[in-house]
Amino acid sequence: MKFRRPLAAIGILAAGLMAGCGGSGSSSDNRSLTIYSGREEEIVQPLFETFEKQTGITLDVRWGKSAELAAQIAEEGDNSPADVIFSQDAGALGSVASKLSALPQTTLDRVPATFRDGDGRWIGTSGRVRVVVYNTKAASGAALPDDVLAYSTPKYASRMGIAPTNASFQAFVSAMRITHGDARTKTWLTDLKNNGVKTFESNRQIVEAVAAGEIDYGLVNHYYLALVKAEQPDAPIANKFLAAGDPGALVNVAGVGILATTERAKDAQTFVDFLLSDEGQRFYSTEAEENEYPLVAGFDPAPGLPKLSELVGESFPLTRLADEEKTTLEMIDEVGFTV
Amino acid sequence: MRLASLSESRRRRRHVGVGASRRPPFLLVAIASLTVALLSVPPIYLIVRASNSGAWSIMNRPATWHTVGRTLLLVVCVGACSLIIGATMAWLVARTDLPGARVWGVLSVAPLAMPSFVAALALAGATGPQGLLSKLTDAAGLGTIRPLHGLLGATIALTMATFPYVYLLSMASLRTLDPALEDAARSLGRGRAATFMAVTLPHLRRALTGGALLAGLYAISDFGAVSLMRYDTVTRAIFGRIESGVDRRPAAALGLILIVLTAVFLFAEIVARGRSHLRSGPGLRRAPTPVPLGRWKIPALAFAGLVGFSFVIGPVTVMAYWVQRAAANGTLGEVEWGATVTSVLLALVSAVVVTIVAVPVAVLARRYPRTWTRAMERTGYGANALPGVVVGLSLVFLAARYLPAVYLTFPLLIAAYLIRFFAQALSGVDTALAAVNPRTEEAARSLGRNPLQVLREVTLPLMRPGLFAAAMLVFLSVIKELPVTTLLIPTGSRTLATEVWRKTTIGAYGAAAVPALVLILVAIPFILVAVREHTLDAPAESPATTLT
C-alpha cells in the first residue's frame, strides 16, 4: 500500500520533467529548429533571440565544441536531430560537408569566395584572426616578431600558452603546414614543447592567464581580448597582429551549414540568411562584445581593429583546413601535446 | 565436492530462510536480468568500437602511459589525503571530548554538496593575482599568491570532494565498535596506543580501505576538477579527444584503459580489506567514554578548524565574493529557475528509479542465493568501475546509431545514471534488506501471501528508512554529475551542474557562482537527511560501494 505512493509521485515528477523542460520534444507543427552550436552561448544568444522574435521560429540549441558537434553529427548519421550546424571553425564544417546540402547562390554571393566552401555547402558568417596576445608589462607590441615561427625560442615559448585541443589552434597548425611544410611545422611544435610552452583548455583561459601575469604571451583568436577586457577593464593585455599571410595571422571563419537530412529546410534557410543579413552582420560591427569581423562587403570591423584586407595575404581556400585536419591532429599527438 | 556444496547450502538456508529452495519470482528475475544486461552495455560497446583498426596505436605512445602514470599519482595523493583527513575528523568527533563535535560533524559532511569542479573553481578563484586570498595577502604586504594548478590543486580540490565519504564510513564503523573490546585490551595491559593499533584500527580497516577506494575511484573518473587544474589524467584525455572530434576510436580505447585501471583498484581493495572483525555477541553496547584530548585539545581544534574553513567556509566565501563582484559590474545574470527545476526533478526521478531497480537484484542475491543471483549482484557492484565519461560515450555511440527514438532524451539520460550509480543504490538497498528478519517474511508466507505480496506488504515497508537513505545518496550524486549529463542531456535543456561548468569554461566566474551556490543550497538538506539515515544503519556489507 505504502509502496504505491512513491510510484505515483515519481510518475508525476517524470511527467513534470518531460513537460517542463523537454526542449527537444516539442511537436513538429511548432516551428522550431535544432541548432548544434559551437559558438558560445554568451556570444551569440542576443543574435538568436532577435531571430526568434522576428520569425517566431524557436531555436533548440545544443551548445558544445565545434569539432565535438561535428563528430556527433558524423556519429548520428541519418538519425541526426540537428537541422543546422553553427561552427566557430571552417575545419569542423568541412569535416561534415558531405552531410550538408548546397546553399543557394544568392546566399553564397554574400561573402567572398575565400570564406565559403567551394561546393557551396557551408558559408562563413564572421571572421576571426589569429594573434599573439601579450602582457603589456612584459613586452611592447612593436618589439614583438611578426613571424609566428620566431615564437618557439625559449625567450617566448617558456612564457607562452597554447590550447592544443582547441579547433582554432589546430586550424592554425594546418595553415602552418600548408605555408611552411610538415617538417618545419613539426620542428616548430617540438621546439615549443621543449622550451616549456604551457597548455590550456581554451583561448579564454590563455588570455586570462596573460592578464594575470601567469604567462606573458598566448596564441589565440583576436576577440578574446575584448571579452576579458569587458570583465577586467584594467587588464594589462594587448593583441599583436602578425604579418599578412603569416599562418600566425590566419583569418578563419565561424560559419553555418544546413544538414541534408533536415525536414525543416525552409526555416533552416531563413536562419542562415538571417546570419548573413545586414542586421546579422551589423551585430559584429557594433553590438557584439567580442569584436568579430563581419564578412559581408560594406561592414567595417569594430573600431581599433585592422581591416580584414590588411590581414589576408597570399591565402589558400579555407576548405583545405578540413582536409588537413587529420594529419594535423596526428602531428600534435606525435609531438605530445595531446593524449 | 557434493558434500561441500551440501553443507554450503545448509549453511545458507539457516540464514536466508525457505527462499533458498524456492523458485525466485519471475518478475524479479526479469527486472534483474534486464538491469544487468543494461549494465554490461558500455564495456561491450567500447570493446567493439575500439577494436576497429588504428585505435590501439595510442597504446604505443609514451604520452598515453605518462597520462596513466599521472592518473595513478593523483589517485594515490587523493586517497591518502582523504583517508587522513576523513578518519581523523571521524575519530575526533566520535571518540574524543573535542568541543563542538556536532558542528565539526556537519562541516565534515557539508562538502558532499559541492561538486569537485566547484571546489576547483573556488580554489582557482582564491589564488592567483586576482584571487580573494591574494587580495588579503597583498593588503597585508605579503604579495600575491601564485595560482594553484596541477597535481597540488587537483589533489586539494578532489580531497575536498571525497574526504566526507571516508569520514562517513569511519563514523559508521566507529559506532559499531564495542568499547568493551578496547577495555579488554586495556585491562590486559596494553597502553592506549597499543590498544588503538590492536583493536580500533583493525576494526576500522574495512571502512578505511573502502573510503580510500571511493576517493581514488572519484579521482580516476573526475573530469571537472582536473580540467580546471590543468592536470592531465586519462579522463581529461578522453574529453580532449571528444572535443577534438573527427575520430572517436582513440577515446574508446582510452575508455577501456580507464575501465581496466578502475577494476584493478576494486580488486586491490578486496585484497586490502582483509577479514572483517565483527562483534561476537548480540549483547548491548555501552556508549564509549570520550578520550580526553588534554593538551592536544588546541591542536585538534586547530586541525578541525582548518578543515572546516578550507573545505566549507572558504569556498562558499569565495563564491559569495564573486557573486558580489559580478553584481557590482553587472555581469551576474539571474538565478536560472529552469535549470534548477530540471536538476531537482532529474535527480529525484533518477534516485527513485535507480533505487527501485536495485531492489530485485538485492532481494534475489540475499533471499534466493544461487550462483547466478550472486553473479548478478557482483556485476551490479562491478558497474562501479564505469566512469561517467565511459558510460556517456558508449550510450551516445549506441543510441545515435541504433536507438534514435530515445537518443538525447531524458529516459536515456536516466538509464545512464542508472548504470553509473547502480552500485551505490544496490549497496544501500542491500544494507536495508539485511536489517529485515527473514522470519517475518516467512510468517507472511505462511499466512498465504505469495512472494511478491510479501515483498510489497512486508519487506519493502520494513526497508523504507534504508531505501530512503540510498535514494538520497543517488540524488546527491546525480545532481552533481557532469560528464554523463554533458554528453546525453536533451538539446535545449540544462542542469545546474552543466550551467556552472559552461560558465566556468568561458571564464564567467561570477555568473557561474550563482548556479553553484543554488546547487549547494539544494543539496544540503538532502545531505543532512541522508547522513542521518546512513549513520544510524549498520555499515554496509561492502563499504566500498556504499556511497560512490
Short mmCIF file of N, CA, C and O in Angstrom, two decimals, chain B residues 55-167:
data_model
loop_
_atom_site.label_atom_id
_atom_site.label_comp_id
_atom_site.label_asym_id
_atom_site.label_seq_id
_atom_site.Cartn_x
_atom_site.Cartn_y
_atom_site.Cartn_z
N ALA B 55 42.84 2.24 -33.49
CA ALA B 55 42.65 2.84 -32.18
C ALA B 55 43.76 2.45 -31.20
O ALA B 55 44.12 3.21 -30.32
N TRP B 56 44.28 1.25 -31.40
CA TRP B 56 45.24 0.76 -30.40
C TRP B 56 46.60 1.40 -30.52
O TRP B 56 47.45 1.19 -29.66
N SER B 57 46.81 2.19 -31.57
CA SER B 57 48.13 2.81 -31.71
C SER B 57 48.42 3.73 -30.53
O SER B 57 49.58 3.97 -30.21
N ILE B 58 47.37 4.23 -29.87
CA ILE B 58 47.63 5.09 -28.73
C ILE B 58 48.33 4.35 -27.60
O ILE B 58 48.97 4.95 -26.75
N MET B 59 48.20 3.00 -27.61
CA MET B 59 48.88 2.22 -26.57
C MET B 59 50.39 2.26 -26.74
O MET B 59 51.14 2.02 -25.81
N ASN B 60 50.83 2.55 -27.97
CA ASN B 60 52.27 2.55 -28.22
C ASN B 60 52.90 3.89 -27.94
O ASN B 60 54.10 4.05 -28.12
N ARG B 61 52.07 4.87 -27.56
CA ARG B 61 52.64 6.20 -27.40
C ARG B 61 53.02 6.45 -25.95
O ARG B 61 52.21 6.22 -25.05
N PRO B 62 54.24 6.93 -25.74
CA PRO B 62 54.67 7.19 -24.35
C PRO B 62 53.71 8.14 -23.63
O PRO B 62 53.44 7.97 -22.44
N ALA B 63 53.18 9.13 -24.36
CA ALA B 63 52.31 10.12 -23.73
C ALA B 63 51.13 9.44 -23.04
O ALA B 63 50.69 9.86 -21.96
N THR B 64 50.61 8.37 -23.65
CA THR B 64 49.49 7.65 -23.05
C THR B 64 49.88 7.11 -21.68
O THR B 64 49.14 7.25 -20.71
N TRP B 65 51.07 6.52 -21.63
CA TRP B 65 51.47 5.89 -20.36
C TRP B 65 51.87 6.93 -19.33
O TRP B 65 51.70 6.72 -18.13
N HIS B 66 52.40 8.07 -19.79
CA HIS B 66 52.64 9.17 -18.85
C HIS B 66 51.32 9.60 -18.20
O HIS B 66 51.26 9.86 -17.01
N THR B 67 50.29 9.66 -19.04
CA THR B 67 48.99 10.07 -18.53
C THR B 67 48.46 9.06 -17.53
O THR B 67 47.91 9.42 -16.49
N VAL B 68 48.64 7.78 -17.85
CA VAL B 68 48.21 6.74 -16.90
C VAL B 68 48.97 6.91 -15.59
O VAL B 68 48.39 6.85 -14.49
N GLY B 69 50.27 7.19 -15.70
CA GLY B 69 51.09 7.39 -14.50
C GLY B 69 50.60 8.57 -13.68
O GLY B 69 50.46 8.48 -12.46
N ARG B 70 50.31 9.69 -14.38
CA ARG B 70 49.81 10.87 -13.67
C ARG B 70 48.48 10.58 -12.99
O ARG B 70 48.21 11.05 -11.88
N THR B 71 47.64 9.77 -13.67
CA THR B 71 46.35 9.42 -13.08
C THR B 71 46.56 8.64 -11.79
O THR B 71 45.94 8.93 -10.77
N LEU B 72 47.47 7.66 -11.82
CA LEU B 72 47.72 6.85 -10.64
C LEU B 72 48.27 7.71 -9.50
O LEU B 72 47.88 7.56 -8.35
N LEU B 73 49.16 8.64 -9.86
CA LEU B 73 49.74 9.52 -8.84
C LEU B 73 48.64 10.33 -8.16
O LEU B 73 48.61 10.44 -6.92
N LEU B 74 47.73 10.85 -8.96
CA LEU B 74 46.63 11.64 -8.40
C LEU B 74 45.77 10.77 -7.48
O LEU B 74 45.37 11.20 -6.40
N VAL B 75 45.50 9.54 -7.94
CA VAL B 75 44.67 8.63 -7.14
C VAL B 75 45.31 8.40 -5.77
O VAL B 75 44.64 8.47 -4.74
N VAL B 76 46.61 8.16 -5.77
CA VAL B 76 47.30 7.89 -4.51
C VAL B 76 47.25 9.12 -3.61
O VAL B 76 46.93 9.03 -2.41
N CYS B 77 47.53 10.29 -4.18
CA CYS B 77 47.53 11.52 -3.37
C CYS B 77 46.14 11.79 -2.78
O CYS B 77 46.01 12.06 -1.59
N VAL B 78 45.12 11.69 -3.63
CA VAL B 78 43.77 11.98 -3.16
C VAL B 78 43.33 10.95 -2.12
O VAL B 78 42.78 11.29 -1.07
N GLY B 79 43.64 9.66 -2.41
CA GLY B 79 43.28 8.60 -1.47
C GLY B 79 43.92 8.84 -0.11
O GLY B 79 43.25 8.79 0.92
N ALA B 80 45.21 9.16 -0.10
CA ALA B 80 45.93 9.35 1.16
C ALA B 80 45.40 10.56 1.92
O ALA B 80 45.12 10.48 3.12
N CYS B 81 45.25 11.68 1.24
CA CYS B 81 44.79 12.90 1.92
C CYS B 81 43.38 12.71 2.49
O CYS B 81 43.11 13.09 3.63
N SER B 82 42.50 12.11 1.68
CA SER B 82 41.13 11.90 2.15
C SER B 82 41.10 10.98 3.36
O SER B 82 40.36 11.20 4.31
N LEU B 83 41.93 9.94 3.29
CA LEU B 83 41.99 8.96 4.36
C LEU B 83 42.40 9.65 5.66
O LEU B 83 41.75 9.49 6.70
N ILE B 84 43.47 10.41 5.59
CA ILE B 84 44.00 11.05 6.81
C ILE B 84 42.98 12.05 7.37
O ILE B 84 42.62 12.00 8.55
N ILE B 85 42.48 12.92 6.50
CA ILE B 85 41.57 13.96 6.98
C ILE B 85 40.24 13.36 7.43
O ILE B 85 39.75 13.66 8.52
N GLY B 86 39.67 12.47 6.62
CA GLY B 86 38.37 11.89 6.93
C GLY B 86 38.39 11.07 8.21
O GLY B 86 37.55 11.24 9.10
N ALA B 87 39.40 10.20 8.34
CA ALA B 87 39.46 9.33 9.51
C ALA B 87 39.76 10.14 10.77
O ALA B 87 39.18 9.88 11.83
N THR B 88 40.66 11.13 10.65
CA THR B 88 40.98 11.94 11.83
C THR B 88 39.75 12.70 12.31
O THR B 88 39.45 12.73 13.51
N MET B 89 39.05 13.29 11.38
CA MET B 89 37.84 14.03 11.76
C MET B 89 36.82 13.09 12.43
O MET B 89 36.20 13.45 13.43
N ALA B 90 36.65 11.90 11.86
CA ALA B 90 35.68 10.96 12.42
C ALA B 90 36.07 10.58 13.85
O ALA B 90 35.24 10.56 14.75
N TRP B 91 37.35 10.29 14.03
CA TRP B 91 37.79 9.88 15.37
C TRP B 91 37.61 11.02 16.37
O TRP B 91 37.11 10.84 17.47
N LEU B 92 38.01 12.24 15.94
CA LEU B 92 37.86 13.39 16.84
C LEU B 92 36.40 13.60 17.22
O LEU B 92 36.08 13.83 18.39
N VAL B 93 35.51 13.50 16.24
CA VAL B 93 34.10 13.77 16.50
C VAL B 93 33.47 12.65 17.33
O VAL B 93 32.73 12.90 18.28
N ALA B 94 33.79 11.40 16.99
CA ALA B 94 33.09 10.28 17.61
C ALA B 94 33.67 9.87 18.95
O ALA B 94 32.94 9.44 19.84
N ARG B 95 34.97 9.99 19.10
CA ARG B 95 35.57 9.34 20.26
C ARG B 95 36.34 10.25 21.22
O ARG B 95 36.97 9.76 22.13
N THR B 96 36.36 11.55 20.98
CA THR B 96 37.11 12.41 21.89
C THR B 96 36.20 13.47 22.49
O THR B 96 35.04 13.60 22.09
N ASP B 97 36.76 14.23 23.42
CA ASP B 97 35.97 15.29 24.04
C ASP B 97 36.17 16.62 23.33
O ASP B 97 36.13 17.68 23.95
N LEU B 98 36.41 16.57 22.02
CA LEU B 98 36.58 17.79 21.23
C LEU B 98 35.35 18.68 21.36
O LEU B 98 34.23 18.24 21.12
N PRO B 99 35.54 19.94 21.76
CA PRO B 99 34.37 20.82 21.90
C PRO B 99 33.71 21.07 20.54
O PRO B 99 34.39 21.19 19.53
N GLY B 100 32.40 21.15 20.56
CA GLY B 100 31.67 21.47 19.34
C GLY B 100 31.64 20.33 18.33
O GLY B 100 31.62 20.57 17.12
N ALA B 101 31.62 19.09 18.83
CA ALA B 101 31.69 17.94 17.92
C ALA B 101 30.60 17.98 16.86
O ALA B 101 30.83 17.64 15.70
N ARG B 102 29.41 18.42 17.23
CA ARG B 102 28.29 18.47 16.28
C ARG B 102 28.62 19.34 15.09
O ARG B 102 28.39 18.97 13.94
N VAL B 103 29.15 20.54 15.40
CA VAL B 103 29.49 21.49 14.34
C VAL B 103 30.53 20.89 13.41
O VAL B 103 30.40 20.92 12.19
N TRP B 104 31.57 20.31 13.99
CA TRP B 104 32.62 19.72 13.16
C TRP B 104 32.07 18.58 12.33
O TRP B 104 32.51 18.36 11.20
N GLY B 105 31.10 17.84 12.91
CA GLY B 105 30.48 16.75 12.17
C GLY B 105 29.77 17.26 10.93
O GLY B 105 29.93 16.73 9.83
N VAL B 106 28.99 18.33 11.10
CA VAL B 106 28.27 18.89 9.95
C VAL B 106 29.24 19.45 8.92
O VAL B 106 29.11 19.22 7.72
N LEU B 107 30.30 20.14 9.41
CA LEU B 107 31.28 20.70 8.47
C LEU B 107 32.01 19.59 7.70
O LEU B 107 32.50 19.81 6.60
N SER B 108 32.08 18.40 8.30
CA SER B 108 32.78 17.30 7.63
C SER B 108 31.94 16.64 6.54
O SER B 108 32.50 15.96 5.69
N VAL B 109 30.62 16.80 6.60
CA VAL B 109 29.82 16.20 5.54
C VAL B 109 29.32 17.24 4.54
O VAL B 109 28.95 16.91 3.41
N ALA B 110 29.35 18.51 4.95
CA ALA B 110 28.83 19.56 4.06
C ALA B 110 29.49 19.58 2.68
O ALA B 110 28.81 19.85 1.68
N PRO B 111 30.80 19.27 2.55
CA PRO B 111 31.41 19.31 1.21
C PRO B 111 30.76 18.34 0.23
O PRO B 111 30.98 18.46 -0.98
N LEU B 112 29.96 17.38 0.73
CA LEU B 112 29.26 16.48 -0.19
C LEU B 112 28.37 17.26 -1.15
O LEU B 112 28.02 16.78 -2.22
N ALA B 113 27.97 18.46 -0.73
CA ALA B 113 27.10 19.26 -1.58
C ALA B 113 27.88 19.93 -2.70
O ALA B 113 27.29 20.52 -3.60
N MET B 114 29.20 19.85 -2.63
CA MET B 114 30.00 20.60 -3.59
C MET B 114 30.60 19.68 -4.65
O MET B 114 31.40 18.82 -4.34
N PRO B 115 30.22 19.84 -5.92
CA PRO B 115 30.86 19.06 -6.96
C PRO B 115 32.35 19.40 -7.01
O PRO B 115 32.74 20.52 -6.67
N SER B 116 33.16 18.44 -7.45
CA SER B 116 34.61 18.66 -7.44
C SER B 116 35.00 19.87 -8.27
O SER B 116 35.93 20.59 -7.92
N PHE B 117 34.27 20.13 -9.36
CA PHE B 117 34.69 21.25 -10.20
C PHE B 117 34.35 22.58 -9.56
O PHE B 117 35.00 23.59 -9.83
N VAL B 118 33.35 22.58 -8.67
CA VAL B 118 33.08 23.81 -7.93
C VAL B 118 34.19 24.05 -6.90
O VAL B 118 34.66 25.17 -6.70
N ALA B 119 34.65 22.95 -6.28
CA ALA B 119 35.77 23.06 -5.36
C ALA B 119 37.00 23.61 -6.08
O ALA B 119 37.68 24.52 -5.58
N ALA B 120 37.26 23.09 -7.26
CA ALA B 120 38.42 23.55 -8.04
C ALA B 120 38.26 25.01 -8.43
O ALA B 120 39.20 25.80 -8.39
N LEU B 121 37.04 25.35 -8.80
CA LEU B 121 36.73 26.72 -9.19
C LEU B 121 37.01 27.67 -8.03
O LEU B 121 37.64 28.73 -8.19
N ALA B 122 36.59 27.27 -6.84
CA ALA B 122 36.79 28.11 -5.66
C ALA B 122 38.28 28.26 -5.35
O ALA B 122 38.75 29.34 -5.03
N LEU B 123 39.02 27.16 -5.49
CA LEU B 123 40.46 27.21 -5.24
C LEU B 123 41.14 28.16 -6.22
O LEU B 123 41.95 29.01 -5.83
N ALA B 124 40.80 27.98 -7.50
CA ALA B 124 41.41 28.82 -8.53
C ALA B 124 41.03 30.28 -8.28
O ALA B 124 41.82 31.19 -8.55
N GLY B 125 39.84 30.49 -7.75
CA GLY B 125 39.39 31.86 -7.53
C GLY B 125 39.98 32.48 -6.27
O GLY B 125 39.97 33.70 -6.11
N ALA B 126 40.50 31.64 -5.39
CA ALA B 126 41.09 32.18 -4.17
C ALA B 126 42.54 32.58 -4.40
O ALA B 126 43.05 33.50 -3.78
N THR B 127 43.19 31.86 -5.31
CA THR B 127 44.62 32.12 -5.54
C THR B 127 44.81 32.91 -6.83
O THR B 127 43.83 33.24 -7.51
N GLY B 128 46.05 33.16 -7.20
CA GLY B 128 46.32 33.95 -8.40
C GLY B 128 46.15 35.43 -8.10
O GLY B 128 45.52 35.79 -7.10
N PRO B 129 46.72 36.28 -8.95
CA PRO B 129 46.76 37.72 -8.67
C PRO B 129 45.38 38.34 -8.45
O PRO B 129 45.26 39.30 -7.69
N GLN B 130 44.34 37.78 -9.12
CA GLN B 130 43.02 38.36 -8.98
C GLN B 130 42.22 37.72 -7.85
O GLN B 130 41.07 38.08 -7.61
N GLY B 131 42.82 36.71 -7.19
CA GLY B 131 42.07 35.91 -6.23
C GLY B 131 41.82 36.62 -4.91
O GLY B 131 42.50 37.59 -4.56
N LEU B 132 40.83 36.07 -4.19
CA LEU B 132 40.44 36.69 -2.93
C LEU B 132 41.56 36.60 -1.88
O LEU B 132 41.88 37.58 -1.20
N LEU B 133 42.18 35.42 -1.78
CA LEU B 133 43.28 35.25 -0.83
C LEU B 133 44.42 36.21 -1.16
O LEU B 133 45.02 36.80 -0.27
N SER B 134 44.70 36.35 -2.46
CA SER B 134 45.77 37.24 -2.88
C SER B 134 45.47 38.68 -2.49
O SER B 134 46.37 39.43 -2.11
N LYS B 135 44.20 39.05 -2.59
CA LYS B 135 43.82 40.41 -2.20
C LYS B 135 44.16 40.63 -0.73
O LYS B 135 44.67 41.68 -0.34
N LEU B 136 43.88 39.60 0.09
CA LEU B 136 44.16 39.72 1.53
C LEU B 136 45.66 39.79 1.80
O LEU B 136 46.14 40.66 2.53
N THR B 137 46.40 38.83 1.19
CA THR B 137 47.84 38.82 1.45
C THR B 137 48.50 40.08 0.88
O THR B 137 49.44 40.61 1.46
N ASP B 138 47.99 40.55 -0.24
CA ASP B 138 48.54 41.75 -0.86
C ASP B 138 48.32 42.95 0.06
O ASP B 138 49.21 43.77 0.28
N ALA B 139 47.11 43.02 0.61
CA ALA B 139 46.79 44.12 1.52
C ALA B 139 47.68 44.06 2.75
O ALA B 139 48.05 45.09 3.33
N ALA B 140 48.06 42.85 3.14
CA ALA B 140 48.92 42.69 4.31
C ALA B 140 50.40 42.86 3.95
O ALA B 140 51.28 42.68 4.79
N GLY B 141 50.66 43.18 2.69
CA GLY B 141 52.04 43.44 2.27
C GLY B 141 52.85 42.18 2.01
O GLY B 141 54.08 42.22 1.99
N LEU B 142 52.16 41.06 1.79
CA LEU B 142 52.90 39.80 1.59
C LEU B 142 52.98 39.41 0.12
O LEU B 142 53.52 38.35 -0.20
N GLY B 143 52.47 40.25 -0.75
CA GLY B 143 52.46 39.89 -2.17
C GLY B 143 51.31 38.96 -2.48
O GLY B 143 50.55 38.56 -1.59
N THR B 144 51.17 38.61 -3.77
CA THR B 144 50.04 37.77 -4.15
C THR B 144 50.43 36.29 -4.13
O THR B 144 51.61 35.94 -4.13
N ILE B 145 49.41 35.44 -4.12
CA ILE B 145 49.64 34.00 -4.11
C ILE B 145 49.60 33.47 -5.53
O ILE B 145 48.74 33.85 -6.32
N ARG B 146 50.54 32.61 -5.84
CA ARG B 146 50.57 32.05 -7.21
C ARG B 146 49.31 31.23 -7.46
O ARG B 146 48.81 30.55 -6.57
N PRO B 147 48.81 31.26 -8.70
CA PRO B 147 47.60 30.47 -8.96
C PRO B 147 47.88 28.99 -8.76
O PRO B 147 48.96 28.49 -9.08
N LEU B 148 46.91 28.32 -8.17
CA LEU B 148 47.07 26.91 -7.84
C LEU B 148 46.69 26.06 -9.04
O LEU B 148 45.57 26.14 -9.54
N HIS B 149 47.64 25.26 -9.53
CA HIS B 149 47.34 24.41 -10.69
C HIS B 149 48.03 23.07 -10.51
O HIS B 149 48.79 22.87 -9.58
N GLY B 150 47.76 22.18 -11.45
CA GLY B 150 48.49 20.92 -11.49
C GLY B 150 48.11 19.96 -10.38
O GLY B 150 47.01 20.02 -9.82
N LEU B 151 49.06 19.07 -10.05
CA LEU B 151 48.80 17.99 -9.10
C LEU B 151 48.32 18.52 -7.75
O LEU B 151 47.35 18.02 -7.19
N LEU B 152 48.98 19.55 -7.25
CA LEU B 152 48.62 20.06 -5.92
C LEU B 152 47.17 20.56 -5.92
O LEU B 152 46.38 20.19 -5.05
N GLY B 153 46.85 21.38 -6.90
CA GLY B 153 45.49 21.93 -6.99
C GLY B 153 44.45 20.83 -7.14
O GLY B 153 43.43 20.83 -6.46
N ALA B 154 44.74 19.88 -8.03
CA ALA B 154 43.78 18.80 -8.27
C ALA B 154 43.61 17.96 -7.00
O ALA B 154 42.49 17.55 -6.66
N THR B 155 44.72 17.72 -6.30
CA THR B 155 44.63 16.92 -5.07
C THR B 155 43.77 17.62 -4.03
O THR B 155 42.89 17.00 -3.41
N ILE B 156 44.00 18.92 -3.84
CA ILE B 156 43.21 19.63 -2.83
C ILE B 156 41.73 19.63 -3.21
O ILE B 156 40.87 19.32 -2.39
N ALA B 157 41.44 19.94 -4.46
CA ALA B 157 40.03 20.01 -4.89
C ALA B 157 39.34 18.66 -4.72
O ALA B 157 38.21 18.57 -4.23
N LEU B 158 40.03 17.58 -5.11
CA LEU B 158 39.40 16.27 -5.04
C LEU B 158 39.35 15.75 -3.61
O LEU B 158 38.43 15.01 -3.24
N THR B 159 40.32 16.15 -2.78
CA THR B 159 40.25 15.78 -1.37
C THR B 159 39.02 16.42 -0.74
O THR B 159 38.28 15.80 0.02
N MET B 160 38.80 17.67 -1.13
CA MET B 160 37.63 18.40 -0.64
C MET B 160 36.36 17.63 -0.98
O MET B 160 35.45 17.51 -0.17
N ALA B 161 36.31 17.08 -2.19
CA ALA B 161 35.10 16.40 -2.64
C ALA B 161 34.97 15.00 -2.05
O ALA B 161 33.86 14.45 -2.01
N THR B 162 36.06 14.39 -1.61
CA THR B 162 35.99 12.97 -1.25
C THR B 162 36.18 12.65 0.23
O THR B 162 35.74 11.59 0.67
N PHE B 163 36.82 13.56 1.01
CA PHE B 163 37.08 13.14 2.39
C PHE B 163 35.80 12.91 3.19
O PHE B 163 35.79 12.08 4.11
N PRO B 164 34.66 13.58 2.85
CA PRO B 164 33.44 13.27 3.60
C PRO B 164 33.02 11.80 3.50
O PRO B 164 32.44 11.25 4.44
N TYR B 165 33.32 11.15 2.38
CA TYR B 165 32.99 9.73 2.25
C TYR B 165 33.79 8.91 3.27
O TYR B 165 33.25 8.02 3.93
N VAL B 166 35.08 9.21 3.38
CA VAL B 166 35.89 8.50 4.36
C VAL B 166 35.37 8.79 5.77
O VAL B 166 35.28 7.90 6.61
N TYR B 167 35.03 10.05 5.99
CA TYR B 167 34.50 10.44 7.30
C TYR B 167 33.25 9.61 7.63
O TYR B 167 33.14 9.05 8.72
#
